[in-house]
Tab-separated table of C-alpha atoms in Angstrom:
chain	number	residue	atom	x	y	z
A	1	MET	CA	-0.124	-0.066	0.163
A	2	ALA	CA	1.350	3.237	-0.951
A	3	SER	CA	1.830	5.610	1.927
A	4	GLU	CA	0.727	9.054	0.544
A	5	ARG	CA	0.380	10.656	3.690
A	6	LYS	CA	3.057	10.471	6.344
A	7	THR	CA	1.878	9.669	9.695
A	8	LYS	CA	1.946	12.882	11.782
A	9	LEU	CA	4.191	12.316	14.937
A	10	SER	CA	3.571	14.097	17.901
A	11	LYS	CA	5.890	16.790	19.359
A	12	ASN	CA	6.867	14.646	22.496
A	13	LEU	CA	8.016	11.835	20.278
A	14	LEU	CA	10.020	14.236	18.059
A	15	ARG	CA	11.724	15.419	21.124
A	16	MET	CA	12.984	11.979	22.001
A	17	LYS	CA	16.518	11.203	21.615
A	18	PHE	CA	16.251	8.543	18.916
A	19	MET	CA	14.244	10.924	16.836
A	20	GLN	CA	16.834	13.671	17.240
A	21	ARG	CA	20.033	11.845	16.128
A	22	GLY	CA	19.181	12.168	12.533
A	23	LEU	CA	18.456	15.818	12.453
A	24	ASP	CA	20.682	18.825	11.487
A	25	SER	CA	22.349	20.783	13.866
A	26	GLU	CA	20.209	23.785	12.841
A	27	THR	CA	17.059	21.996	13.469
A	28	LYS	CA	18.323	20.958	16.725
A	29	LYS	CA	19.102	24.492	17.682
A	30	GLN	CA	15.691	25.640	16.605
A	31	LEU	CA	14.223	22.978	18.857
A	32	GLU	CA	16.219	23.889	21.768
A	33	GLU	CA	15.231	27.727	21.533
A	34	GLU	CA	11.621	26.862	21.351
A	35	GLU	CA	11.805	24.807	24.375
A	36	LYS	CA	13.570	27.487	26.060
A	37	LYS	CA	10.992	29.864	25.208
A	38	ILE	CA	8.438	27.519	26.602
A	39	ILE	CA	10.118	27.206	29.949
A	40	SER	CA	10.591	30.854	30.287
A	41	GLU	CA	7.207	31.561	30.113
A	42	GLU	CA	5.972	28.896	32.547
A	43	HIS	CA	9.015	29.153	34.917
A	44	TRP	CA	8.098	30.474	38.316
A	45	TYR	CA	10.157	33.120	39.774
A	46	LEU	CA	9.979	35.498	42.716
A	47	ASP	CA	8.690	38.952	42.174
A	48	LEU	CA	10.383	40.849	44.509
A	49	PRO	CA	12.879	43.617	44.358
A	50	GLU	CA	16.686	42.430	44.415
A	51	LEU	CA	17.858	42.449	48.066
A	52	LYS	CA	21.426	43.759	48.575
A	53	GLU	CA	23.301	41.629	51.024
A	54	LYS	CA	25.133	44.109	53.353
A	55	GLU	CA	28.710	42.923	53.870
A	56	SER	CA	29.288	43.155	57.505
A	57	PHE	CA	32.648	43.883	58.636
A	58	ILE	CA	32.034	42.616	62.096
A	59	ILE	CA	32.492	38.894	62.897
A	60	GLU	CA	30.995	37.604	66.003
A	61	GLU	CA	33.000	34.834	67.898
A	62	GLN	CA	31.990	33.573	71.325
A	63	SER	CA	35.382	31.809	72.111
A	64	PHE	CA	37.929	33.263	74.665
A	65	LEU	CA	40.785	31.570	72.673
A	66	LEU	CA	40.952	34.483	70.167
A	67	CYS	CA	40.877	37.003	72.661
A	68	GLU	CA	43.362	35.857	75.064
A	69	ASP	CA	46.394	33.859	74.689
A	70	LEU	CA	45.570	31.036	77.065
A	71	LEU	CA	48.276	28.465	78.228
A	72	TYR	CA	47.589	24.787	77.553
A	73	GLY	CA	45.035	23.384	80.257
A	74	ARG	CA	47.049	20.610	81.728
A	75	MET	CA	50.092	21.245	83.660
A	76	SER	CA	52.387	19.380	85.892
A	77	PHE	CA	55.068	20.882	88.183
A	78	ARG	CA	58.315	19.304	89.741
A	79	GLY	CA	58.164	16.170	87.670
A	80	PHE	CA	54.914	14.621	88.803
A	81	ASN	CA	53.789	13.637	85.404
A	82	PRO	CA	56.758	13.840	82.859
A	83	GLU	CA	54.490	13.330	79.777
A	84	VAL	CA	52.289	16.171	80.685
A	85	GLU	CA	55.395	18.130	81.392
A	86	LYS	CA	56.530	17.461	77.724
A	87	LEU	CA	53.114	18.338	76.477
A	88	MET	CA	53.430	21.477	78.154
A	89	LEU	CA	56.455	22.460	76.425
A	90	GLN	CA	55.113	21.189	73.104
A	91	MET	CA	51.847	23.028	73.212
A	92	ASN	CA	52.968	26.270	74.648
A	93	ALA	CA	55.704	26.245	72.232
A	94	LYS	CA	53.278	26.060	69.500
A	95	ASN	CA	51.560	28.923	70.441
A	96	LYS	CA	54.474	31.175	70.424
A	97	THR	CA	56.028	29.797	67.129
A	98	GLU	CA	54.605	32.633	65.313
A	99	GLU	CA	56.511	35.163	67.373
A	100	VAL	CA	59.776	33.423	67.149
A	101	GLU	CA	61.542	33.788	64.055
A	102	ASP	CA	63.293	30.756	62.313
A	103	GLU	CA	66.899	30.621	63.044
A	104	THR	CA	69.448	29.587	60.398
A	105	VAL	CA	70.024	25.834	60.523
A	106	GLU	CA	73.124	25.025	62.079
A	107	LEU	CA	75.483	22.724	60.191
A	108	ASP	CA	76.378	19.521	62.048
A	109	VAL	CA	79.100	18.873	59.416
A	110	SER	CA	80.914	21.550	57.626
A	111	ASP	CA	81.161	21.755	53.971
A	112	GLU	CA	84.715	21.188	53.447
A	113	GLU	CA	84.491	17.968	55.545
A	114	MET	CA	81.643	16.930	53.332
A	115	ALA	CA	83.606	17.288	50.311
A	116	ARG	CA	86.325	15.336	51.630
A	117	ARG	CA	84.093	12.514	52.653
A	118	TYR	CA	82.613	12.445	49.178
A	119	GLU	CA	86.010	11.988	47.435
A	120	THR	CA	86.792	8.840	49.338
A	121	LEU	CA	83.163	7.673	49.267
A	122	VAL	CA	83.389	7.361	45.599
A	123	GLY	CA	86.300	5.024	45.915
A	124	THR	CA	84.827	2.968	48.645
A	125	ILE	CA	81.656	2.370	47.107
A	126	GLY	CA	83.329	1.572	43.810
A	127	LYS	CA	85.547	-1.086	45.373
A	128	LYS	CA	82.413	-2.799	46.604
A	129	PHE	CA	81.279	-3.444	42.995
A	130	ALA	CA	84.428	-3.895	41.475
A	131	LYS	CA	85.393	-7.539	40.287
A	132	LYS	CA	88.267	-9.271	41.813
A	133	ARG	CA	90.559	-8.446	39.063
A	134	ASP	CA	89.771	-4.704	39.563
A	135	ARG	CA	89.973	-4.861	43.132
A	136	ALA	CA	93.768	-4.503	42.705
A	137	ASN	CA	93.536	-1.222	41.370
A	138	TYR	CA	92.309	0.294	44.629
A	139	GLU	CA	95.403	0.817	46.603
A	140	GLU	CA	95.404	2.282	49.941
A	141	ASP	CA	97.174	5.310	50.614
A	142	GLU	CA	99.188	6.155	53.886
A	143	ASN	CA	96.299	7.930	55.232
A	144	GLY	CA	93.845	5.080	54.730
A	145	ASP	CA	91.996	7.133	51.683
A	146	ILE	CA	91.458	5.102	48.650
A	147	LYS	CA	92.998	6.194	45.402
A	148	PRO	CA	90.914	6.107	42.354
A	149	ILE	CA	91.043	3.608	39.909
A	150	LYS	CA	93.963	3.234	37.426
A	151	ALA	CA	93.357	2.640	33.728
A	152	LYS	CA	91.920	-0.640	32.966
A	153	LYS	CA	94.077	-3.552	31.607
A	154	MET	CA	92.922	-4.174	27.931
A	155	PHE	CA	93.709	-6.961	25.779
A	156	LEU	CA	96.854	-6.216	23.850
A	157	LYS	CA	97.377	-7.616	20.621
A	158	PRO	CA	100.588	-9.592	20.390
A	159	GLN	CA	103.035	-7.839	17.889
A	160	ASP	CA	104.694	-10.224	15.400
B	1	MET	CA	20.976	61.205	67.621
B	2	ALA	CA	24.274	60.097	68.773
B	3	GLN	CA	26.469	63.122	69.735
B	4	ALA	CA	29.817	61.307	69.272
B	5	ALA	CA	31.800	64.388	69.792
B	6	THR	CA	30.479	64.857	73.362
B	7	ALA	CA	30.530	61.186	74.077
B	8	ALA	CA	34.039	60.776	73.189
B	9	ALA	CA	35.255	63.425	75.641
B	10	ALA	CA	32.743	62.468	78.419
B	11	ALA	CA	34.168	60.762	81.311
B	12	ALA	CA	32.975	57.753	82.994
B	13	ALA	CA	29.620	58.722	84.689
B	14	VAL	CA	27.445	59.604	81.792
B	15	PRO	CA	23.855	59.084	82.120
B	16	LEU	CA	23.071	56.920	79.163
B	17	ALA	CA	20.009	57.746	77.390
B	18	GLY	CA	18.391	55.424	74.971
B	19	GLY	CA	20.326	55.211	71.592
B	20	ARG	CA	23.208	57.086	72.903
B	21	ALA	CA	26.429	55.437	71.467
B	22	ARG	CA	29.763	55.826	72.745
B	23	ALA	CA	33.122	55.214	70.947
B	24	ALA	CA	34.608	51.798	71.797
B	25	ARG	CA	38.071	53.370	71.951
B	26	ALA	CA	37.202	55.814	74.584
B	27	VAL	CA	35.609	53.059	76.872
B	28	LEU	CA	38.692	50.567	76.675
B	29	ASP	CA	39.073	49.039	80.141
B	30	GLN	CA	36.102	50.766	81.736
B	31	VAL	CA	33.064	49.052	82.856
B	32	VAL	CA	30.305	48.708	80.364
B	33	LEU	CA	26.685	47.678	80.930
B	34	PRO	CA	24.347	45.516	78.844
B	35	GLY	CA	22.476	47.675	76.217
B	36	GLU	CA	25.113	50.115	75.472
B	37	GLU	CA	25.998	50.844	71.760
B	38	LEU	CA	29.654	51.132	70.841
B	39	LEU	CA	31.032	52.827	67.806
B	40	LEU	CA	34.002	51.446	66.008
B	41	PRO	CA	36.823	53.744	65.103
B	42	GLU	CA	35.823	54.165	61.496
B	43	GLN	CA	32.485	55.512	62.339
B	44	GLU	CA	33.683	57.535	64.987
B	45	ASP	CA	35.661	59.600	62.428
B	46	ALA	CA	32.904	59.837	60.029
B	47	GLU	CA	30.732	61.536	62.691
B	48	GLY	CA	32.533	64.814	62.738
B	49	LEU	CA	35.627	64.538	64.805
B	50	ALA	CA	38.890	65.763	63.490
B	51	GLY	CA	40.335	63.078	61.213
B	52	SER	CA	43.602	61.919	62.938
B	53	GLY	CA	44.944	60.619	59.713
B	54	GLU	CA	44.100	56.977	60.872
B	55	ARG	CA	42.182	55.950	57.821
B	56	PRO	CA	43.646	55.994	54.255
B	57	LEU	CA	42.755	58.526	51.779
B	58	ARG	CA	39.505	57.882	50.040
B	59	LEU	CA	38.866	58.666	46.274
B	60	ASN	CA	35.446	57.826	46.504
B	61	ALA	CA	33.351	59.188	49.355
B	62	GLY	CA	30.667	56.630	49.000
B	63	VAL	CA	32.883	53.605	49.180
B	64	ARG	CA	34.288	52.714	52.691
B	65	SER	CA	37.139	50.515	52.996
B	66	ARG	CA	36.445	48.891	56.391
B	67	VAL	CA	38.616	46.589	58.388
B	68	ARG	CA	37.338	43.424	59.714
B	69	VAL	CA	36.720	43.532	63.542
B	70	VAL	CA	36.089	40.624	65.655
B	71	CYS	CA	33.426	40.866	68.427
B	72	GLY	CA	33.970	38.410	71.020
B	73	PRO	CA	32.329	37.301	74.158
B	74	GLY	CA	29.683	39.778	75.729
B	75	LEU	CA	29.505	41.775	72.428
B	76	ARG	CA	27.121	41.368	69.515
B	77	ARG	CA	26.800	42.900	66.242
B	78	CYS	CA	23.968	45.710	65.889
B	79	GLY	CA	23.840	47.241	62.470
B	80	ASP	CA	27.285	48.754	62.308
B	81	ARG	CA	27.948	48.896	65.917
B	82	LEU	CA	28.682	46.662	68.773
B	83	LEU	CA	25.992	45.914	71.281
B	84	VAL	CA	27.086	45.014	74.973
B	85	THR	CA	25.418	42.112	76.186
B	86	LYS	CA	27.136	41.446	79.498
B	87	CYS	CA	28.558	43.687	82.154
B	88	GLY	CA	32.238	44.030	82.657
B	89	ARG	CA	35.244	45.758	81.431
B	90	LEU	CA	35.722	46.248	77.658
B	91	ARG	CA	39.013	44.876	76.315
B	92	HIS	CA	40.718	45.068	72.902
B	93	LYS	CA	43.527	43.149	71.534
B	94	GLU	CA	45.402	44.556	68.247
B	95	PRO	CA	45.914	41.500	65.769
B	96	GLY	CA	49.352	40.424	66.218
B	97	GLY	CA	51.744	39.233	63.503
B	98	GLY	CA	51.793	39.930	59.937
B	99	GLY	CA	48.982	37.886	58.616
B	100	GLY	CA	46.743	38.778	61.340
B	101	GLY	CA	44.336	40.795	59.228
B	102	GLY	CA	42.913	44.107	60.249
B	103	GLY	CA	40.770	45.407	63.110
B	104	GLY	CA	41.330	43.324	66.102
B	105	VAL	CA	39.408	41.899	68.674
B	106	TYR	CA	36.840	43.535	71.261
B	107	TRP	CA	35.245	41.725	74.262
B	108	VAL	CA	33.787	42.097	77.527
B	109	ASP	CA	35.731	40.585	80.345
B	110	SER	CA	32.962	39.494	82.622
B	111	GLN	CA	32.598	37.108	85.537
B	112	GLN	CA	30.133	34.309	85.691
B	113	LYS	CA	29.805	30.898	87.108
B	114	ARG	CA	27.524	29.136	84.564
B	115	TYR	CA	29.264	27.818	81.582
B	116	VAL	CA	27.883	27.836	78.101
B	117	PRO	CA	29.666	25.327	75.828
B	118	VAL	CA	31.662	27.118	72.964
B	119	LYS	CA	33.262	25.395	70.137
B	120	GLY	CA	36.877	24.767	70.687
B	121	ASP	CA	37.067	24.860	74.480
B	122	HIS	CA	38.835	22.540	76.336
B	123	VAL	CA	36.610	21.266	79.211
B	124	ILE	CA	36.777	18.511	81.863
B	125	GLY	CA	33.557	16.410	81.683
B	126	ILE	CA	32.287	13.593	83.911
B	127	VAL	CA	30.835	10.618	82.174
B	128	THR	CA	27.282	9.934	83.256
B	129	ALA	CA	26.015	7.518	80.730
B	130	LYS	CA	27.156	5.046	78.007
B	131	SER	CA	24.405	4.593	75.450
B	132	GLY	CA	25.338	2.498	72.319
B	133	ASP	CA	27.961	3.996	70.499
B	134	ILE	CA	28.332	7.466	72.453
B	135	PHE	CA	29.075	8.514	76.054
B	136	LYS	CA	26.977	11.178	77.680
B	137	VAL	CA	29.359	13.810	79.439
B	138	ASP	CA	28.259	16.401	81.910
B	139	VAL	CA	30.266	19.468	81.338
B	140	GLY	CA	28.168	21.822	83.241
B	141	GLY	CA	26.099	23.219	80.527
B	142	SER	CA	22.438	23.113	79.890
B	143	GLU	CA	22.641	19.486	78.495
B	144	PRO	CA	25.225	16.743	78.628
B	145	ALA	CA	27.565	16.577	75.686
B	146	SER	CA	27.873	13.652	73.469
B	147	LEU	CA	31.344	11.887	73.007
B	148	SER	CA	31.728	9.390	70.524
B	149	TYR	CA	33.772	6.205	71.510
B	150	LEU	CA	35.821	6.450	68.163
B	151	ALA	CA	36.865	10.145	69.165
B	152	PHE	CA	39.811	8.852	71.136
B	153	GLU	CA	43.305	8.353	69.884
B	154	GLY	CA	43.818	4.841	68.390
B	155	ALA	CA	40.183	3.854	68.912
B	156	THR	CA	38.624	1.465	66.228
B	157	LYS	CA	35.494	-0.210	66.025
B	158	ARG	CA	37.056	-3.423	67.679
B	159	ASN	CA	39.616	-1.351	69.863
B	160	ARG	CA	37.171	0.504	72.145
B	161	PRO	CA	38.481	3.020	74.830
B	162	ASN	CA	38.278	1.951	78.327
B	163	VAL	CA	35.887	4.652	79.703
B	164	GLN	CA	33.679	3.749	82.540
B	165	VAL	CA	30.803	5.971	83.951
B	166	GLY	CA	32.074	8.433	86.482
B	167	ASP	CA	35.422	8.945	84.620
B	168	LEU	CA	36.992	12.295	84.292
B	169	ILE	CA	37.382	13.343	80.486
B	170	TYR	CA	39.448	16.363	79.162
B	171	GLY	CA	38.099	17.031	75.765
B	172	GLN	CA	37.228	19.724	73.327
B	173	PHE	CA	33.950	20.785	71.560
B	174	VAL	CA	33.486	20.408	67.931
B	175	VAL	CA	29.975	21.340	67.980
B	176	ALA	CA	28.418	23.983	70.335
B	177	ASN	CA	25.817	26.188	69.519
B	178	LYS	CA	22.374	26.975	71.001
B	179	ASP	CA	20.362	24.811	68.469
B	180	MET	CA	22.338	21.537	68.875
B	181	GLU	CA	23.383	19.253	71.512
B	182	PRO	CA	26.920	19.655	72.138
B	183	GLU	CA	29.464	17.205	70.971
B	184	MET	CA	32.884	16.713	72.131
B	185	VAL	CA	36.093	14.942	71.024
B	186	CYS	CA	39.367	13.736	72.713
B	187	ILE	CA	41.415	13.998	69.635
B	188	ASP	CA	42.637	17.103	67.567
B	189	SER	CA	42.319	17.479	63.862
B	190	CYS	CA	45.332	15.337	63.169
B	191	GLY	CA	43.883	12.547	65.155
B	192	ARG	CA	46.569	12.820	68.130
B	193	ALA	CA	45.496	13.129	71.566
B	194	ASN	CA	47.605	15.816	72.697
B	195	GLY	CA	46.887	15.264	76.465
B	196	MET	CA	43.145	14.880	75.890
B	197	GLY	CA	41.226	11.810	76.983
B	198	VAL	CA	40.503	10.129	80.505
B	199	ILE	CA	42.200	11.779	83.230
B	200	GLY	CA	43.877	9.339	85.686
B	201	GLN	CA	43.000	8.080	89.010
B	202	ASP	CA	42.671	10.032	92.185
B	203	GLY	CA	42.919	13.757	92.570
B	204	LEU	CA	40.240	16.223	93.462
B	205	LEU	CA	37.743	17.986	91.223
B	206	PHE	CA	36.183	21.198	92.180
B	207	LYS	CA	34.587	24.220	90.712
B	208	VAL	CA	35.457	27.862	90.365
B	209	THR	CA	34.109	30.788	88.583
B	210	LEU	CA	35.009	31.121	84.650
B	211	GLY	CA	36.973	34.352	85.148
B	212	LEU	CA	39.409	32.574	87.600
B	213	ILE	CA	40.190	29.989	85.112
B	214	ARG	CA	41.040	32.470	82.474
B	215	LYS	CA	43.114	34.413	84.853
B	216	LEU	CA	45.032	31.463	85.977
B	217	LEU	CA	45.840	30.409	82.515
B	218	ALA	CA	46.993	33.896	81.298
B	219	PRO	CA	50.598	33.680	80.322
B	220	ASP	CA	51.976	35.611	82.940
B	221	CYS	CA	50.300	34.183	85.929
B	222	GLU	CA	52.081	34.519	89.084
B	223	ILE	CA	49.860	32.324	91.145
B	224	LEU	CA	50.738	29.313	89.102
B	225	GLN	CA	54.513	29.868	89.268
B	226	GLU	CA	54.419	30.172	93.009
B	227	VAL	CA	52.199	27.095	93.351
B	228	GLY	CA	54.621	25.062	91.068
B	229	LYS	CA	57.496	25.793	93.494
B	230	LEU	CA	55.711	24.254	96.418
B	231	TYR	CA	55.566	20.354	95.790
B	232	PRO	CA	55.185	18.262	92.843
B	233	LEU	CA	51.768	18.261	91.617
B	234	GLU	CA	49.389	18.076	88.522
B	235	ILE	CA	46.601	20.373	87.491
B	236	VAL	CA	44.233	20.318	84.676
B	237	PHE	CA	41.983	23.239	83.836
B	238	GLY	CA	38.618	23.028	82.129
B	239	MET	CA	37.228	26.207	80.664
B	240	ASN	CA	33.949	25.163	81.929
B	241	GLY	CA	35.093	26.088	85.590
B	242	ARG	CA	36.368	22.890	86.652
B	243	ILE	CA	39.774	22.251	88.062
B	244	TRP	CA	41.282	18.800	88.895
B	245	VAL	CA	44.491	18.733	91.115
B	246	LYS	CA	46.343	15.799	92.144
B	247	ALA	CA	49.509	15.540	94.630
B	248	LYS	CA	51.292	13.015	96.314
B	249	THR	CA	49.182	13.182	99.643
B	250	ILE	CA	45.587	14.061	100.330
B	251	GLN	CA	46.731	16.822	102.619
B	252	GLN	CA	48.719	18.487	99.703
B	253	THR	CA	45.885	18.016	97.365
B	254	LEU	CA	43.467	19.808	99.708
B	255	ILE	CA	45.836	22.627	100.596
B	256	LEU	CA	46.134	23.092	96.696
B	257	ALA	CA	42.582	23.152	96.213
B	258	ASN	CA	41.990	25.779	98.820
B	259	ILE	CA	44.630	27.897	97.499
B	260	LEU	CA	43.221	27.933	94.028
B	261	GLU	CA	39.568	28.695	95.406
B	262	ALA	CA	40.806	31.387	97.638
B	263	CYS	CA	43.281	33.264	95.427
B	264	GLU	CA	40.315	34.671	93.555
B	265	HIS	CA	39.607	37.094	96.482
B	266	MET	CA	42.943	37.712	97.630
B	267	THR	CA	45.282	40.500	96.898
B	268	ALA	CA	48.962	39.873	95.778
B	269	ASP	CA	50.100	40.422	99.520
B	270	GLN	CA	47.841	38.094	101.089
B	271	ARG	CA	48.766	35.620	98.685
B	272	LYS	CA	52.521	35.935	99.276
B	273	GLN	CA	51.858	35.689	103.045
B	274	ILE	CA	50.127	32.524	102.521
B	275	PHE	CA	52.721	30.932	100.320
B	276	SER	CA	55.522	31.798	102.665
B	277	ARG	CA	53.644	30.295	105.404
B	278	LEU	CA	53.326	27.366	103.577
B	279	ALA	CA	56.721	27.198	102.407
B	280	GLU	CA	57.955	27.188	106.105
B	281	SER	CA	55.691	24.252	107.202
């Protein structure tokens, strides 16, 4: 039977996803705009004048911790409770860390000594990984420092 | 309305008519009564006093660059002003350090015995009930605070803390407002105890006024330094007015409790007399 007349599809059916996949982008946009228009008319909104929120510069706090620098609540004197005494130092120091400036970190080992150690360190570690033949290259100085590796012995072609 | 010019120059005994506001700066360390309104420094300048050059030059007269002010206990925000709600002395603290922000803190130094739970306060509580997963702890407020059994260091569902009814707990509030039941915990935000938890055996718990606690916990408190020289002892201060003390003998503990209770009403001389008498005996 020849279909002379296309069956009219409802709007809701046309709005479904599977029907929209075949549409052009333009028709899609048009449909979206129409939808938006419908929404904006039926959409509910409050008919009030815009209220400006007054930004307040006063903050309310009910805690005394902000007002006064209070010490930590647990205290122990003359060694009655050593853990609490440790805590006292820790917690009271925390409150005062903001005031005390950071002191420069004191070096335990001077730079020169570090450099000297590193010189010999290379040799010591290298010795660990050297094969038995190469270990002979590591000779000890009078001071006990290890000298660096000498040139490796290569295969020498015999001369006629 | 408010004649700030006269108010700033006025001395202490000024009859306060309704709606009369004084400058907060003028009233520092003086007694204020509930219902008074205080003007912040910026408003004071705007109302006609000679500008002392404190505020920066404004290009746009309408726009105000205001500094954030914190109003502490005893004060409330009332429009642009501070409203006093407790009687006491008005105090002010400038923000310390670089990143403290502008303004400062204003508060009223008042005295009271009844504690109202405040978030962040360290308090001593007494466990009154154990129901399911939480303990009910009496902190001296209008209702008992709840303490979850997981809020202890190293506590898991299998490993429950050893807390019995009647134990003393040192903890801090995480939730404390007038609409909800207060909740406390015995760990800090990193999960460490930091001295909180069950307070040990023996010792004596007694109650004092809240102002005394703050006075004793001030950084430069002489009373504690003198007390510490007497004999080995341990004290725990709760911001809810409760103090727990422990010394080697019962007599020493009682002496300590009496001293701390009495030192609220003693002058410095009287205190020194008592300490010297004690040191002798």
